[in-house]
mmCIF file of C-alpha atoms in Angstrom:
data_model
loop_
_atom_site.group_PDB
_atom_site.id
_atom_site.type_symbol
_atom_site.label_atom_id
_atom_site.label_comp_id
_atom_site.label_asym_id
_atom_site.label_seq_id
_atom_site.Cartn_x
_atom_site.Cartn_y
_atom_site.Cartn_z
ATOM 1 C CA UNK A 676 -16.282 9.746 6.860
ATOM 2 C CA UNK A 677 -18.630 6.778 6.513
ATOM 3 C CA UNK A 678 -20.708 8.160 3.744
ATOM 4 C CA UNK A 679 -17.083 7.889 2.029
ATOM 5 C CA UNK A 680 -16.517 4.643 2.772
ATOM 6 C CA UNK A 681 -19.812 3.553 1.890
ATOM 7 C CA UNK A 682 -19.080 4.772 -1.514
ATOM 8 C CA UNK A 683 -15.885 3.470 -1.813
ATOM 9 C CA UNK A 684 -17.663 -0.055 -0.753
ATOM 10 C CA UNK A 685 -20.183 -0.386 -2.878
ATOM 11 C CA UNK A 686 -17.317 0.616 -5.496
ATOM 12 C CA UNK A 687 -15.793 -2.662 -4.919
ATOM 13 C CA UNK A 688 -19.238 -4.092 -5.028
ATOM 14 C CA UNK A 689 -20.049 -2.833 -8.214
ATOM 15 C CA UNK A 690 -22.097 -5.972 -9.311
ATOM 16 C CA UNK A 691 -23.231 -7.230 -5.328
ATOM 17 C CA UNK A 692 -26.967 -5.755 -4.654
ATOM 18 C CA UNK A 693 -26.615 -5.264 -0.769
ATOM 19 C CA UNK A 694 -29.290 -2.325 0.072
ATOM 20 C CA UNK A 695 -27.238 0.156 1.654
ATOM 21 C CA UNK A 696 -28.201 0.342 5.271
ATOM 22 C CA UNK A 697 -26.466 -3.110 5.498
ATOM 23 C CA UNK A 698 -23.822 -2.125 3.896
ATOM 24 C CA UNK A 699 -23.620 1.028 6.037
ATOM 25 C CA UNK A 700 -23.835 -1.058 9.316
ATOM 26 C CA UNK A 701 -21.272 -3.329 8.003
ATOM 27 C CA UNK A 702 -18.552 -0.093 7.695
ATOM 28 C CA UNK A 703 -19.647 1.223 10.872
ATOM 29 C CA UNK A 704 -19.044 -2.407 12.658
ATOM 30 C CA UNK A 705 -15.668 -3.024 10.239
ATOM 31 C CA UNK A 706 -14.218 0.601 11.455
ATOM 32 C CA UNK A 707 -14.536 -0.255 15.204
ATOM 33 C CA UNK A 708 -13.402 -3.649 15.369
ATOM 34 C CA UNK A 709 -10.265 -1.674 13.413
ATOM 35 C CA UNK A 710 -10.339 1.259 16.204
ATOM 36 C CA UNK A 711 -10.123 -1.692 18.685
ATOM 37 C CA UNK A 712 -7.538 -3.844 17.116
ATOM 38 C CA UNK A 713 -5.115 -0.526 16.619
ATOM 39 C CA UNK A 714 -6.158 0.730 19.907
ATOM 40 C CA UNK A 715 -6.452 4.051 17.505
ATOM 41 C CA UNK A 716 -8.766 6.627 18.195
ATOM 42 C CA UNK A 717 -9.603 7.611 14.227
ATOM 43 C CA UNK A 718 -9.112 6.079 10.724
ATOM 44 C CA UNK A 719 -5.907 7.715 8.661
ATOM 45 C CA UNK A 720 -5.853 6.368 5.170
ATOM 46 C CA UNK A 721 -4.016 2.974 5.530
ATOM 47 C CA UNK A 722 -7.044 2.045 7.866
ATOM 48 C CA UNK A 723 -9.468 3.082 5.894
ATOM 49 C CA UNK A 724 -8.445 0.452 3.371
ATOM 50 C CA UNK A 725 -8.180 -1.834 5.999
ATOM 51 C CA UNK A 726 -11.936 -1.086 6.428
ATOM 52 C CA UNK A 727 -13.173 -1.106 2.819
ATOM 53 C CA UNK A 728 -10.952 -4.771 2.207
ATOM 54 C CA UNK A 729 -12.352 -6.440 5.386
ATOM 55 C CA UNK A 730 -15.854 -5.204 4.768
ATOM 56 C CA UNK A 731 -15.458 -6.541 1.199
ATOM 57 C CA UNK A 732 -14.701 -9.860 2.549
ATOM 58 C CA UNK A 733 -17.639 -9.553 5.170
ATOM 59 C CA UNK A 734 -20.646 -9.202 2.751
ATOM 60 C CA UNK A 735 -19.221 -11.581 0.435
ATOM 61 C CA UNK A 736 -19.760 -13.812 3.763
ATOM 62 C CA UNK A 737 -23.173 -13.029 4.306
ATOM 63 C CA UNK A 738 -25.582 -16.016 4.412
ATOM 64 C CA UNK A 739 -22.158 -18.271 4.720
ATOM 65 C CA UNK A 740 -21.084 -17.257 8.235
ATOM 66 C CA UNK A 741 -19.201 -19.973 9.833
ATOM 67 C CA UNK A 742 -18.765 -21.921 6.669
ATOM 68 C CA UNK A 743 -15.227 -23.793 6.828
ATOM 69 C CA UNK A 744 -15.550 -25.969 3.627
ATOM 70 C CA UNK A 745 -18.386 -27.252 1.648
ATOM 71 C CA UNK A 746 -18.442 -29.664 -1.750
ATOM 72 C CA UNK A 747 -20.577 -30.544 -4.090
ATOM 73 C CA UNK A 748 -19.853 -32.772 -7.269
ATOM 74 C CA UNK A 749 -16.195 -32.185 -7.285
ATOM 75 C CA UNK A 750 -16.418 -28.196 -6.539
ATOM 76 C CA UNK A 751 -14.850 -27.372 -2.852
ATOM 77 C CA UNK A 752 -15.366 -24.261 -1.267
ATOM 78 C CA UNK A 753 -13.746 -22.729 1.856
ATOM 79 C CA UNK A 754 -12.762 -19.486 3.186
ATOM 80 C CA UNK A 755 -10.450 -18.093 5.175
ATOM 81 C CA UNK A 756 -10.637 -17.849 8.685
ATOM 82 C CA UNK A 757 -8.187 -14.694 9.316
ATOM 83 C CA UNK A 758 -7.279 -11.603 7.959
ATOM 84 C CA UNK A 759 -5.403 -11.616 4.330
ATOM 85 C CA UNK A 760 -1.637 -10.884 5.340
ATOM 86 C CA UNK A 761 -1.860 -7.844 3.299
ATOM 87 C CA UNK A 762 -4.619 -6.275 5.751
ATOM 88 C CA UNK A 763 -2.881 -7.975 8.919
ATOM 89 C CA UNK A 764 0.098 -6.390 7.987
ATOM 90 C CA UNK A 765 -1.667 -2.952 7.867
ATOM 91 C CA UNK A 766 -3.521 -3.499 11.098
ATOM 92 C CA UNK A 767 0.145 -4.187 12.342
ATOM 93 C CA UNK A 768 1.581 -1.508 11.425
ATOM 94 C CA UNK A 769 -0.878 1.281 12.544
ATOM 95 C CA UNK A 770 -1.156 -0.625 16.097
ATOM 96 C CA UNK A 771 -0.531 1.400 19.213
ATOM 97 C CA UNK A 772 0.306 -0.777 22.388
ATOM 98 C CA UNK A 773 -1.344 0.910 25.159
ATOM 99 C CA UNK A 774 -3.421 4.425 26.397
ATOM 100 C CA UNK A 775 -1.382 7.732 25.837
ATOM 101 C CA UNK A 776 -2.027 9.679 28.718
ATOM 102 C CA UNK A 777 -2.708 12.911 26.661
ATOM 103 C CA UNK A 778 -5.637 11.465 25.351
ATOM 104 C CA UNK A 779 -7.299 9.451 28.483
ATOM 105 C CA UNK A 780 -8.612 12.427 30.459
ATOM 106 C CA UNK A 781 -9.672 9.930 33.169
ATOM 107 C CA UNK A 782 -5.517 9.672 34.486
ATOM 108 C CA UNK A 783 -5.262 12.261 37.172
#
């Protein structure tokens, strides 16, 4: 499943030269903070293009990490500090509150 997401990344990226192990840790980091956030145990296909979007917006961030606004003769640049409402709403959607107790084999 990440070797399709990969591809499906560096689809969005078609002009961004990130070698691809980056871009591969990138997924792999994206799709658990997702896993954690839903408190899901596997990506269906709304999540998956929560993935590819947020990891989008992660290498365009690389080498500005932590950058709230910069200007330089008249040009201002900031970014956002949260997810895009579009993604949020996603994550929202697909959340589950709590552990089912079919699935924690650990509850006796």
């Amino acid at each position: 499943m990440i070797e399709t997401l990969l591809e499906r990344l560096k689809a969005r990226l078609d002009d961004v030269e990130v070698p691809d192990i980056k871009l591969q840790a990138i997924v792999e980091d994206v799709t658990q903070e997702v896993l954690a956030d839903t408190n899901q145990s596997k990506l269906n296909a709304q999540l998956e293009s929560a993935v590819i979007s947020l990891s989008v917006i992660t290498v365009n961030r690389i080498g500005t990490e932590g950058l709230a606004s910069e200007g330089y003769s008249g040009v201002s640049t900031s970014y956002l500090d949260d997810v895009p409402p579009r993604v949020a709403s996603i994550l929202n959607a697909n959340r589950r509150l709590g552990v089912w107790e079919d699935e924690d084999e650990s509850i006796t």
